[in-house]
Amino acid sequence: MDAALPVSSDAALTLSVRGLSVSFRDGGAQVPALEDVSFDLHAGEVLALVGESGSGKSLTALAIMGLLPGGARVDRGTVLLESCDLVSLGPREMTCIRGDRMSMIFQEPMTSLNPVLTIGRQLTEGLEIHLGIAVATASARAVELLRLVGIPSPERRMREYPHQLSGGMRQRVMIAMAIACDPKLIIADEPTTALDVSIQAQIIAVLAEIRARLGTAILLITHDLGVVAEMADRVAVLYSGRVVEVAEAEALFDAPRHPYTQGLLSAMPRLDWLAAEGPRTRLAEIAGVVPSLRDRPDGCSFWPRCPLATEQCRREVPPLISTSDGRVAACWVRQVAA
Amino acid sequence: MVLLLVLLAIFAPLLAPYPPDQIGVASRLAVPGPGHWLGTDEFGRDILSRIMYGSRLTLYVGLVAVGIGLTCGISIGAIAAYAGRWLGGLLMRAIDLLYTFPDVLIALGLVAFLGPSLTNAMIAVGISVVPYYARVTYAIVLAERQKTYVEAAQVVGAGHARIIVRHLLPNVVPPMIVVASLGFSAAVLSAAALSFLGLGAQPPAAEWGLMLATGRNYIERAPWVVIAPGMAIFIAVMAFNILGDGIRDLLDPRQVERTF
Amino acid sequence: MTTATTAIAPPLLALTGVRKEYVPRRGLFGGAAEPVRAVDGVSLSVDRGETLGLVGESGCGKSTLARIILRLVAPSAGTLRLDGQDVTRLSRARARAYRRRVQMIFQDPYSSLNPRMRIDTLLREPLLIHGLARGGAIEAEVERLLSQVGLATDALSRYPHEFSGGQRQRLAIARAIAVSPEVMVADEPVSALDVSIRAQVLNLLADLQQARSLAYLFISHDIAVVAYLSHRIAVMYQGVIVETGPAREVLRHPQHPYTEILLAAVPVPHPRLRNQAVRHPTGETSVPHGAPSGCRYVARCPIMQRRCQVEPPELHALADGHFVACHLR
């Protein structure tokens, strides 16, 4: 399996997920939700984990953070954060690592901020806990952080409550909290989905700035290929709990290898086509529905929707392997280099 | 457990070893043992038989009281929530006013007004819980009304009556049944309390609260006279609470899809 | 825009100067509550077989506008015309007749279908209310509707929660087309759906329009999605239309600075194009209180001038059918 994922970067390996399998209890049975998920993330790199609902992308994030919901558990696999296996850590050790060496940005900035505490208090709290610094130092650092994420007049904002801020500002505060302890890894779970289009672009810019300045690795979890195109260096595509393709972002958009990735890209309405002359082209569709984890088909999960499916696809799960042209995908048909 | 209780109530005449009112002068305050499983009371009546017959009254009281409370409560709550504005506000303020008094106090006042009898106690208990049901219904309807399917029904052309009856009620009644089954135990308790105070069932009726009240004079000589009806009330209340929880789990057709 | 002479047939659906004010609830200690103008003087029209795309960010009043058109909310001012007839205020019977001609698809297919109703009942309801079919004909009609939205008839005996988001949106569409409407308002119909399902629903909407020459008012915050279906586009900001025109014209030559920013904010379609785009629009939308003295966009506008602060710009024509509300264009 490791051979399939060529180490392309010289940068230090920040996060290495290997063979991660997660299942959750449903009635009496264990339903597998993630199967054999593997990927690497280097310092200063943005890896996008792309998938639809039920693909397991958020579950992957939660598994890495050690925040799996009740009933879900890690069955197999390792999650190495700078050579420290997070899966084997106890809850108390995880609490130390969370917020310090890795942190998370959630989709909905309103519910993830405590409404009865001031922005300043929420920011300094983490600093005091993890860095053990004095209150005065902490609040000076908090102001600095707010400035770093582009919040105007940060001293004033420190005294305000979350409801006094707009959605975009709240997400900036979330980012400030996430980078407070200078983490090695930020997991951003749909950081722009709840925001307006014009605010989305601002948040993407903030994240890009942070990555450039602090060299933080970012695991970007999203369903939106536009966001991927905007900020990802590499992309891992998840479908129904399995990684189906891993590629450099440009290569993926140039020539997607897995039929699912291909379908996703061509189903995206694109402005540049629409503004062009000539009759409108019909959007390509991916037929069928996203399978629920409970009745995932045998073999490749994508075969019922796949235009290329063969008999083998229906029976056997394709492994994630690299082809001779250096592409990594899990597809029986596309095993041979194009 | 509730089923057992219901069966017991229905088949009490067949199951009870003695008629509930059969007086046995010879066996007054008999110790529990073979012959009289739970002993006898001051008139020598078999306590087990009286408990069994009492279950009929208890269920009856609970049913009627909750029925009254539920019917009035749902109507008032639903109308208040749907009408909104001043009518809704007025209704709910009135309900709030009633709500500030404890149920039993309202029931006591009503019985004092209507005169002590089991029927009046049932009515009183029923009315005293109306504010509770009205409040809960109000909250549920208000929440459901926010959902888009109500607007969608309006768009399709459904009138007010249709929206209330076909769309809102099916979504409001199931949670209300849960609330009612939990409220059942409260009603049983209130009715027993009224009987205990002499404002409900009148002797010689085999009613648990009443049995408790008359039995307390003999508590030192024959504790079983009090323990048995006390336990019966306790078990019935427990049973209905458990039933309520069960129904809540059962009635939700949206077996919550867990999506990660 | 209102110079329609009798020689030209009136547009199918036309809004003129529609306004909606909300008076926010007063706090505990009173305080002068100024009305919030969710929609402030919107005029627009849609014709048969045409899609008008309405773009705007959250809180711009686009959903309120949809609700006004569906008569779920009464406008504070302005008129609503269907086929030239004023339908702003209607008797109960005529309101029902109106609902046969104007339908809506909601954003969230999880809450717009009554969870305790079977699909069968849900689809029959509009037919029964409007007396469109009887007895056995209803069944045939319901099955026909299902097949039109690409679902099998075994769906009938099931409940909404048994379907995926995309399927539910198909069901909602089936319910909306049951009465054979002429106008369909679609409020963010695909934004709650998975990416791979969106294209299916968008294509279904396009097919239905062709088959039934439906008029769509397609509302979305996503300009790329709007652009895919729309013949014309209207851009809404804080309750007013700031630009409207033929879709391609607006996309290629946006005139209002806000439209420009919206277009610039659309994510690039390929990573290689990342740095070419004009970036980083600033500022955020705030809720409008009362009537602003000038242009609503001054707070964010990069080309704002003195005049913009005092005088609200009117929509004026630039080219054929292309209107913009900006003093500087």
Coordinates of N, CA, C and O in Angstrom, one line a residue, chain C residues 178-326:
Chain C
A178 N -47.4 19.0 -10.6 CA -48.7 18.3 -10.7 C -49.8 19.1 -11.2 O -50.7 18.6 -11.9
V179 N -49.8 20.4 -10.8 CA -51.0 21.2 -11.2 C -50.7 21.9 -12.6 O -51.5 22.8 -13.0
S180 N -49.7 21.5 -13.3 CA -49.3 22.1 -14.6 C -49.2 23.6 -14.5 O -50.0 24.3 -15.1
P181 N -48.3 24.1 -13.7 CA -48.2 25.5 -13.5 C -47.5 26.1 -14.7 O -46.9 25.4 -15.6
E182 N -47.6 27.5 -14.8 CA -46.9 28.2 -15.9 C -45.7 28.8 -15.4 O -44.7 29.0 -16.1
V183 N -45.7 29.2 -14.1 CA -44.5 29.9 -13.5 C -44.0 29.0 -12.4 O -44.8 28.5 -11.6
M184 N -42.7 28.8 -12.4 CA -42.1 28.0 -11.3 C -41.0 28.9 -10.6 O -40.1 29.3 -11.3
V185 N -41.2 29.1 -9.3 CA -40.1 29.8 -8.6 C -39.3 28.7 -7.9 O -39.8 27.9 -7.2
A186 N -38.0 28.7 -8.2 CA -37.1 27.7 -7.6 C -36.1 28.5 -6.7 O -35.3 29.3 -7.2
D187 N -36.2 28.3 -5.4 CA -35.4 29.0 -4.4 C -34.3 28.1 -4.0 O -34.4 27.2 -3.2
E188 N -33.1 28.3 -4.5 CA -31.9 27.5 -4.2 C -32.2 26.0 -4.3 O -31.9 25.3 -3.4
P189 N -32.7 25.6 -5.4 CA -33.2 24.2 -5.5 C -32.1 23.1 -5.4 O -32.3 22.0 -5.1
V190 N -30.8 23.5 -5.7 CA -29.8 22.5 -5.7 C -28.7 22.7 -4.6 O -27.8 21.9 -4.5
S191 N -28.8 23.8 -3.8 CA -27.7 24.1 -3.0 C -27.6 23.1 -1.8 O -26.6 23.0 -1.1
A192 N -28.7 22.4 -1.5 CA -28.6 21.4 -0.4 C -28.2 20.0 -0.9 O -28.2 19.0 -0.2
L193 N -27.9 19.9 -2.2 CA -27.7 18.6 -2.8 C -26.2 18.3 -3.0 O -25.4 19.2 -3.2
D194 N -25.9 17.0 -3.1 CA -24.5 16.6 -3.4 C -24.1 17.1 -4.8 O -25.0 17.2 -5.7
V195 N -22.8 17.3 -4.9 CA -22.3 17.8 -6.2 C -22.7 16.9 -7.4 O -23.2 17.4 -8.4
S196 N -22.6 15.6 -7.2 CA -22.9 14.7 -8.3 C -24.3 14.6 -8.6 O -24.7 14.1 -9.6
I197 N -25.2 15.1 -7.7 CA -26.6 15.0 -7.9 C -27.2 16.3 -8.5 O -28.2 16.4 -9.2
R198 N -26.4 17.4 -8.3 CA -26.9 18.7 -8.7 C -27.1 18.8 -10.2 O -28.2 19.3 -10.7
A199 N -26.2 18.2 -11.0 CA -26.3 18.3 -12.4 C -27.6 17.5 -12.9 O -28.3 18.0 -13.8
Q200 N -27.9 16.4 -12.2 CA -29.2 15.7 -12.5 C -30.4 16.6 -12.4 O -31.3 16.7 -13.3
V201 N -30.5 17.3 -11.2 CA -31.6 18.1 -11.0 C -31.7 19.3 -11.9 O -32.8 19.7 -12.4
L202 N -30.5 19.9 -12.2 CA -30.5 21.1 -13.1 C -30.9 20.6 -14.5 O -31.7 21.3 -15.1
N203 N -30.5 19.5 -14.9 CA -30.9 19.0 -16.2 C -32.4 18.7 -16.3 O -33.1 18.9 -17.2
L204 N -32.9 18.1 -15.2 CA -34.3 17.8 -15.1 C -35.1 19.1 -15.2 O -36.1 19.2 -16.0
L205 N -34.7 20.1 -14.5 CA -35.4 21.4 -14.6 C -35.4 22.0 -16.0 O -36.4 22.5 -16.5
A206 N -34.2 21.8 -16.7 CA -34.1 22.3 -18.1 C -35.0 21.5 -19.0 O -35.7 22.1 -19.8
D207 N -35.1 20.2 -18.8 CA -36.0 19.4 -19.6 C -37.4 19.7 -19.4 O -38.2 19.8 -20.4
L208 N -37.8 19.9 -18.2 CA -39.2 20.3 -17.9 C -39.6 21.6 -18.5 O -40.7 21.8 -19.0
Q209 N -38.6 22.5 -18.5 CA -38.9 23.8 -19.1 C -39.2 23.6 -20.6 O -40.2 24.2 -21.1
Q210 N -38.4 22.8 -21.2 CA -38.6 22.6 -22.7 C -39.9 21.9 -22.9 O -40.6 22.3 -23.8
A211 N -40.2 20.9 -22.2 CA -41.4 20.1 -22.4 C -42.7 20.9 -22.2 O -43.7 20.8 -22.8
R212 N -42.7 21.8 -21.2 CA -43.9 22.5 -20.7 C -43.8 24.0 -20.9 O -44.7 24.7 -20.5
S213 N -42.8 24.5 -21.6 CA -42.5 25.9 -21.7 C -42.8 26.7 -20.4 O -43.6 27.7 -20.4
L214 N -42.2 26.2 -19.4 CA -42.4 26.8 -18.1 C -41.6 28.1 -18.0 O -40.5 28.2 -18.6
A215 N -42.1 29.0 -17.2 CA -41.2 30.2 -16.9 C -40.6 30.0 -15.5 O -41.3 29.6 -14.6
Y216 N -39.3 30.1 -15.4 CA -38.6 29.9 -14.1 C -38.1 31.2 -13.6 O -37.6 32.1 -14.3
L217 N -38.3 31.4 -12.3 CA -37.6 32.4 -11.5 C -36.6 31.5 -10.7 O -37.0 30.9 -9.8
F218 N -35.3 31.5 -11.1 CA -34.4 30.6 -10.5 C -33.5 31.5 -9.5 O -32.7 32.3 -10.0
I219 N -33.6 31.2 -8.3 CA -32.9 32.0 -7.3 C -31.8 31.2 -6.7 O -31.9 30.1 -6.3
S220 N -30.6 31.9 -6.6 CA -29.4 31.2 -6.1 C -28.4 32.2 -5.7 O -28.3 33.3 -6.2
H221 N -27.5 31.8 -4.8 CA -26.4 32.6 -4.4 C -25.2 32.2 -5.3 O -24.2 32.9 -5.4
D222 N -25.3 31.1 -6.0 CA -24.2 30.6 -6.8 C -24.4 31.0 -8.3 O -25.2 30.5 -9.0
I223 N -23.6 31.9 -8.7 CA -23.8 32.5 -10.0 C -23.5 31.5 -11.1 O -24.1 31.6 -12.2
A224 N -22.7 30.5 -10.9 CA -22.4 29.6 -11.9 C -23.6 28.7 -12.1 O -23.9 28.3 -13.3
V225 N -24.3 28.3 -11.1 CA -25.5 27.5 -11.2 C -26.6 28.3 -11.9 O -27.3 27.8 -12.8
V226 N -26.8 29.6 -11.5 CA -27.8 30.4 -12.1 C -27.5 30.6 -13.6 O -28.4 30.5 -14.4
A227 N -26.2 30.8 -13.9 CA -25.8 31.0 -15.3 C -26.2 29.9 -16.2 O -26.6 30.0 -17.3
Y228 N -26.1 28.7 -15.6 CA -26.3 27.5 -16.4 C -27.8 27.4 -17.0 O -28.0 27.0 -18.1
L229 N -28.7 27.8 -16.2 CA -30.1 27.7 -16.6 C -30.7 29.0 -17.2 O -31.7 29.0 -17.8
S230 N -30.1 30.2 -16.8 CA -30.8 31.4 -17.1 C -30.6 32.0 -18.5 O -29.6 31.9 -19.0
H231 N -31.7 32.6 -19.0 CA -31.7 33.4 -20.2 C -31.3 34.8 -19.8 O -30.6 35.5 -20.5
R232 N -31.9 35.3 -18.7 CA -31.6 36.6 -18.2 C -31.2 36.4 -16.8 O -31.6 35.5 -16.1
I233 N -30.4 37.4 -16.3 CA -30.0 37.4 -14.9 C -30.3 38.7 -14.3 O -30.2 39.8 -14.9
A234 N -30.7 38.7 -13.0 CA -30.9 39.9 -12.2 C -30.1 39.7 -11.0 O -30.1 38.7 -10.3
V235 N -29.3 40.8 -10.6 CA -28.5 40.7 -9.4 C -29.1 41.6 -8.3 O -29.5 42.7 -8.6
M236 N -29.3 41.0 -7.2 CA -30.0 41.7 -6.1 C -29.0 42.0 -5.0 O -28.1 41.2 -4.6
Y237 N -29.1 43.2 -4.4 CA -28.2 43.6 -3.3 C -29.0 44.4 -2.3 O -29.6 45.4 -2.7
Q238 N -29.1 44.0 -1.1 CA -29.9 44.7 -0.1 C -31.3 45.1 -0.5 O -31.6 46.3 -0.3
G239 N -32.0 44.2 -1.1 CA -33.4 44.5 -1.4 C -33.7 45.2 -2.7 O -34.8 45.4 -3.1
V240 N -32.6 45.5 -3.5 CA -32.9 46.2 -4.8 C -32.1 45.4 -5.9 O -31.1 44.7 -5.6
I241 N -32.7 45.5 -7.1 CA -32.0 44.9 -8.2 C -30.9 46.0 -8.7 O -31.3 47.1 -9.0
V242 N -29.7 45.5 -8.7 CA -28.6 46.5 -9.1 C -28.2 46.3 -10.5 O -27.6 47.2 -11.1
E243 N -28.5 45.1 -11.1 CA -28.2 44.9 -12.5 C -29.0 43.8 -13.1 O -29.3 42.8 -12.4
T244 N -29.5 44.0 -14.3 CA -30.2 42.9 -14.9 C -30.0 43.0 -16.4 O -29.8 44.1 -17.0
G245 N -30.0 41.8 -17.0 CA -29.8 41.8 -18.5 C -29.7 40.4 -19.0 O -29.8 39.4 -18.2
P246 N -29.4 40.2 -20.3 CA -29.3 38.9 -20.9 C -28.1 38.2 -20.2 O -27.1 38.8 -19.9
A247 N -28.2 36.9 -19.9 CA -27.3 36.2 -19.1 C -25.8 36.4 -19.6 O -24.9 36.8 -18.9
R248 N -25.6 36.1 -20.9 CA -24.2 36.2 -21.4 C -23.7 37.6 -21.3 O -22.5 37.8 -20.9
E249 N -24.5 38.6 -21.6 CA -24.1 40.0 -21.5 C -23.7 40.3 -20.1 O -22.6 40.9 -19.9
V250 N -24.5 39.9 -19.1 CA -24.1 40.2 -17.7 C -22.8 39.5 -17.3 O -22.0 40.1 -16.6
L251 N -22.7 38.3 -17.7 CA -21.5 37.5 -17.3 C -20.3 38.0 -18.0 O -19.2 38.0 -17.4
R252 N -20.4 38.4 -19.2 CA -19.2 38.9 -19.9 C -18.9 40.3 -19.7 O -17.7 40.7 -19.6
H253 N -19.9 41.1 -19.6 CA -19.6 42.6 -19.3 C -20.4 43.0 -18.1 O -21.3 43.8 -18.3
P254 N -20.0 42.6 -16.9 CA -20.7 43.0 -15.8 C -20.5 44.5 -15.6 O -19.4 45.0 -15.8
Q255 N -21.6 45.3 -15.3 CA -21.4 46.7 -15.2 C -21.4 47.2 -13.7 O -20.6 48.1 -13.4
H256 N -22.2 46.6 -12.9 CA -22.3 47.1 -11.5 C -21.1 46.5 -10.8 O -20.7 45.4 -10.9
P257 N -20.4 47.4 -9.9 CA -19.3 46.9 -9.2 C -19.6 45.7 -8.3 O -18.7 44.8 -8.1
Y258 N -20.8 45.5 -7.9 CA -21.1 44.4 -7.1 C -21.2 43.1 -7.9 O -20.7 42.1 -7.5
T259 N -21.7 43.2 -9.1 CA -21.7 42.1 -10.0 C -20.3 41.7 -10.3 O -20.0 40.5 -10.4
E260 N -19.5 42.6 -10.5 CA -18.0 42.3 -10.8 C -17.4 41.5 -9.7 O -16.7 40.5 -9.9
I261 N -17.7 42.0 -8.5 CA -17.1 41.3 -7.3 C -17.7 39.9 -7.2 O -17.0 38.9 -6.9
L262 N -19.0 39.7 -7.4 CA -19.6 38.4 -7.4 C -18.9 37.5 -8.3 O -18.6 36.3 -8.0
L263 N -18.7 38.0 -9.5 CA -18.1 37.1 -10.6 C -16.6 36.8 -10.2 O -16.2 35.7 -10.4
A264 N -15.9 37.8 -9.7 CA -14.5 37.6 -9.3 C -14.4 36.6 -8.2 O -13.4 35.9 -8.1
A265 N -15.5 36.5 -7.3 CA -15.4 35.6 -6.2 C -15.7 34.2 -6.5 O -15.5 33.3 -5.7
V266 N -16.3 34.0 -7.7 CA -16.5 32.6 -8.1 C -15.2 31.8 -8.2 O -14.3 32.3 -8.8
P267 N -15.1 30.7 -7.5 CA -13.8 30.0 -7.6 C -13.4 29.7 -9.0 O -14.2 29.4 -9.8
V268 N -12.1 29.7 -9.2 CA -11.6 29.3 -10.5 C -11.9 27.9 -10.9 O -12.0 27.1 -10.0
P269 N -12.1 27.6 -12.2 CA -12.4 26.2 -12.5 C -11.2 25.3 -12.6 O -11.3 24.1 -12.7
H270 N -10.0 25.9 -12.5 CA -8.8 25.0 -12.6 C -7.7 25.7 -11.8 O -7.5 26.9 -11.8
P271 N -6.9 24.9 -11.1 CA -5.9 25.4 -10.2 C -4.9 26.3 -11.0 O -4.3 27.2 -10.4
R272 N -4.7 26.1 -12.3 CA -3.7 26.8 -13.0 C -4.1 28.3 -13.2 O -3.3 29.2 -13.4
L273 N -5.5 28.5 -13.1 CA -6.0 29.9 -13.3 C -5.9 30.7 -12.0 O -6.4 31.8 -12.0
R274 N -5.4 30.1 -10.9 CA -5.6 30.7 -9.6 C -5.2 32.1 -9.5 O -5.9 33.0 -9.0
N275 N -4.0 32.5 -10.0 CA -3.5 33.8 -9.8 C -3.9 34.9 -10.8 O -3.6 36.0 -10.6
Q276 N -4.6 34.4 -11.8 CA -5.0 35.4 -12.9 C -6.2 36.2 -12.5 O -6.3 37.3 -12.9
A277 N -7.0 35.6 -11.7 CA -8.3 36.3 -11.3 C -8.0 37.5 -10.5 O -7.1 37.6 -9.7
V278 N -8.9 38.5 -10.6 CA -8.8 39.7 -9.7 C -9.3 39.2 -8.3 O -10.3 38.5 -8.3
R279 N -8.6 39.5 -7.3 CA -8.9 38.8 -6.0 C -9.5 39.8 -4.9 O -9.4 41.0 -5.0
H280 N -9.9 39.1 -3.9 CA -10.1 39.7 -2.6 C -11.1 40.9 -2.6 O -10.7 42.0 -2.3
P281 N -12.3 40.7 -2.9 CA -13.3 41.7 -2.6 C -13.4 41.9 -1.1 O -13.1 41.0 -0.3
T282 N -13.6 43.1 -0.7 CA -13.6 43.3 0.8 C -15.0 43.7 1.3 O -15.9 43.9 0.5
G283 N -15.2 43.8 2.6 CA -16.4 44.2 3.2 C -17.5 43.1 3.2 O -17.3 42.1 2.6
E284 N -18.5 43.4 4.0 CA -19.6 42.4 4.1 C -20.9 43.1 4.0 O -21.0 44.3 4.3
T285 N -21.9 42.3 3.7 CA -23.3 42.8 3.7 C -23.8 43.1 5.1 O -23.5 42.3 6.0
S286 N -24.5 44.1 5.3 CA -25.2 44.3 6.5 C -26.7 44.5 6.3 O -27.1 44.8 5.1
V287 N -27.4 44.3 7.3 CA -28.9 44.4 7.1 C -29.3 45.9 7.0 O -28.9 46.7 7.8
P288 N -30.1 46.2 6.0 CA -30.4 47.6 5.8 C -31.5 48.0 6.8 O -32.5 47.4 6.9
H289 N -31.3 49.1 7.4 CA -32.3 49.7 8.3 C -32.8 51.0 7.7 O -32.0 51.8 7.4
G290 N -34.1 51.1 7.6 CA -34.7 52.3 7.0 C -34.3 52.5 5.6 O -33.8 51.6 4.9
A291 N -34.5 53.7 5.1 CA -34.1 54.0 3.7 C -32.8 54.7 3.7 O -32.7 55.8 4.3
P292 N -31.8 54.1 3.0 CA -30.5 54.8 3.0 C -30.6 56.0 2.1 O -31.5 56.0 1.2
S293 N -29.8 57.0 2.3 CA -29.9 58.2 1.5 C -29.3 58.0 0.1 O -29.9 58.6 -0.8
G294 N -28.3 57.2 0.0 CA -27.7 57.1 -1.3 C -27.7 55.7 -1.8 O -28.7 54.9 -1.5
C295 N -26.7 55.3 -2.6 CA -26.6 53.9 -3.1 C -26.3 53.0 -1.9 O -25.5 53.3 -1.0
R296 N -26.9 51.8 -1.9 CA -26.7 50.9 -0.8 C -25.3 50.3 -0.8 O -24.9 49.7 0.2
Y297 N -24.7 50.4 -1.9 CA -23.4 49.7 -2.1 C -22.2 50.5 -1.6 O -21.1 50.0 -1.7
V298 N -22.4 51.7 -1.2 CA -21.3 52.6 -1.0 C -20.3 52.0 0.0 O -19.1 52.2 -0.2
A299 N -20.7 51.3 1.0 CA -19.8 50.8 2.0 C -18.8 49.9 1.4 O -17.7 49.8 2.0
R300 N -19.1 49.2 0.4 CA -18.1 48.2 -0.2 C -17.6 48.6 -1.5 O -16.7 47.9 -2.0
C301 N -18.1 49.7 -2.0 CA -17.8 50.0 -3.4 C -16.4 50.6 -3.6 O -16.0 51.5 -2.9
P302 N -15.6 50.0 -4.5 CA -14.3 50.5 -4.7 C -14.2 51.8 -5.6 O -13.2 52.5 -5.6
I303 N -15.3 52.1 -6.3 CA -15.3 53.3 -7.2 C -16.2 54.4 -6.7 O -16.6 55.2 -7.5
M304 N -16.6 54.3 -5.4 CA -17.6 55.2 -4.9 C -17.2 56.7 -5.0 O -16.1 57.0 -4.8
Q305 N -18.2 57.5 -5.3 CA -18.0 58.9 -5.3 C -19.0 59.7 -4.5 O -19.9 59.1 -3.9
R306 N -18.8 61.0 -4.4 CA -19.7 61.8 -3.5 C -21.2 61.6 -3.8 O -22.0 61.4 -2.9
R307 N -21.5 61.6 -5.0 CA -22.9 61.6 -5.5 C -23.5 60.3 -5.0 O -24.7 60.3 -4.6
C308 N -22.7 59.2 -4.9 CA -23.3 57.9 -4.5 C -23.8 57.9 -3.1 O -24.7 57.2 -2.8
Q309 N -23.3 58.8 -2.3 CA -23.7 58.8 -0.9 C -25.0 59.5 -0.6 O -25.6 59.3 0.4
V310 N -25.3 60.4 -1.6 CA -26.5 61.2 -1.3 C -27.7 60.8 -2.2 O -28.9 61.0 -1.8
E311 N -27.4 60.3 -3.4 CA -28.5 60.0 -4.3 C -28.6 58.6 -4.7 O -27.6 58.0 -5.3
P312 N -29.7 57.9 -4.4 CA -29.8 56.5 -4.8 C -29.9 56.4 -6.3 O -30.7 57.1 -7.0
P313 N -29.1 55.5 -6.9 CA -29.1 55.3 -8.4 C -30.3 54.6 -8.8 O -30.8 53.7 -8.2
E314 N -30.9 55.0 -10.0 CA -32.0 54.3 -10.6 C -31.5 53.3 -11.6 O -30.4 53.4 -12.1
L315 N -32.3 52.2 -11.9 CA -31.9 51.3 -12.9 C -32.0 52.1 -14.3 O -33.1 52.7 -14.5
H316 N -31.0 52.1 -15.1 CA -31.1 52.7 -16.4 C -30.5 51.8 -17.4 O -29.6 51.0 -17.2
A317 N -31.0 51.9 -18.7 CA -30.6 51.0 -19.7 C -29.2 51.3 -20.2 O -28.9 52.5 -20.4
L318 N -28.4 50.3 -20.5 CA -27.1 50.5 -21.1 C -27.1 50.0 -22.5 O -26.7 50.7 -23.4
A319 N -27.6 48.8 -22.7 CA -27.7 48.2 -24.0 C -29.0 47.6 -24.1 O -29.8 47.8 -23.2
D320 N -29.3 46.8 -25.1 CA -30.6 46.2 -25.3 C -30.9 45.3 -24.1 O -30.2 44.3 -23.9
G321 N -31.8 45.7 -23.3 CA -32.2 44.8 -22.2 C -31.3 44.8 -21.0 O -31.5 44.1 -20.1
H322 N -30.2 45.5 -21.1 CA -29.2 45.4 -20.0 C -29.3 46.7 -19.2 O -29.1 47.8 -19.6
F323 N -29.7 46.5 -17.9 CA -30.0 47.7 -17.0 C -29.0 47.6 -15.8 O -28.7 46.5 -15.4
V324 N -28.6 48.8 -15.4 CA -27.7 48.8 -14.2 C -28.1 50.0 -13.3 O -28.6 51.0 -13.8
A325 N -28.0 49.8 -12.0 CA -28.3 50.9 -11.1 C -27.0 51.4 -10.5 O -26.6 50.9 -9.4
C326 N -26.3 52.2 -11.2 CA -25.0 52.8 -10.8 C -24.8 54.1 -11.4 O -25.0 54.2 -12.6

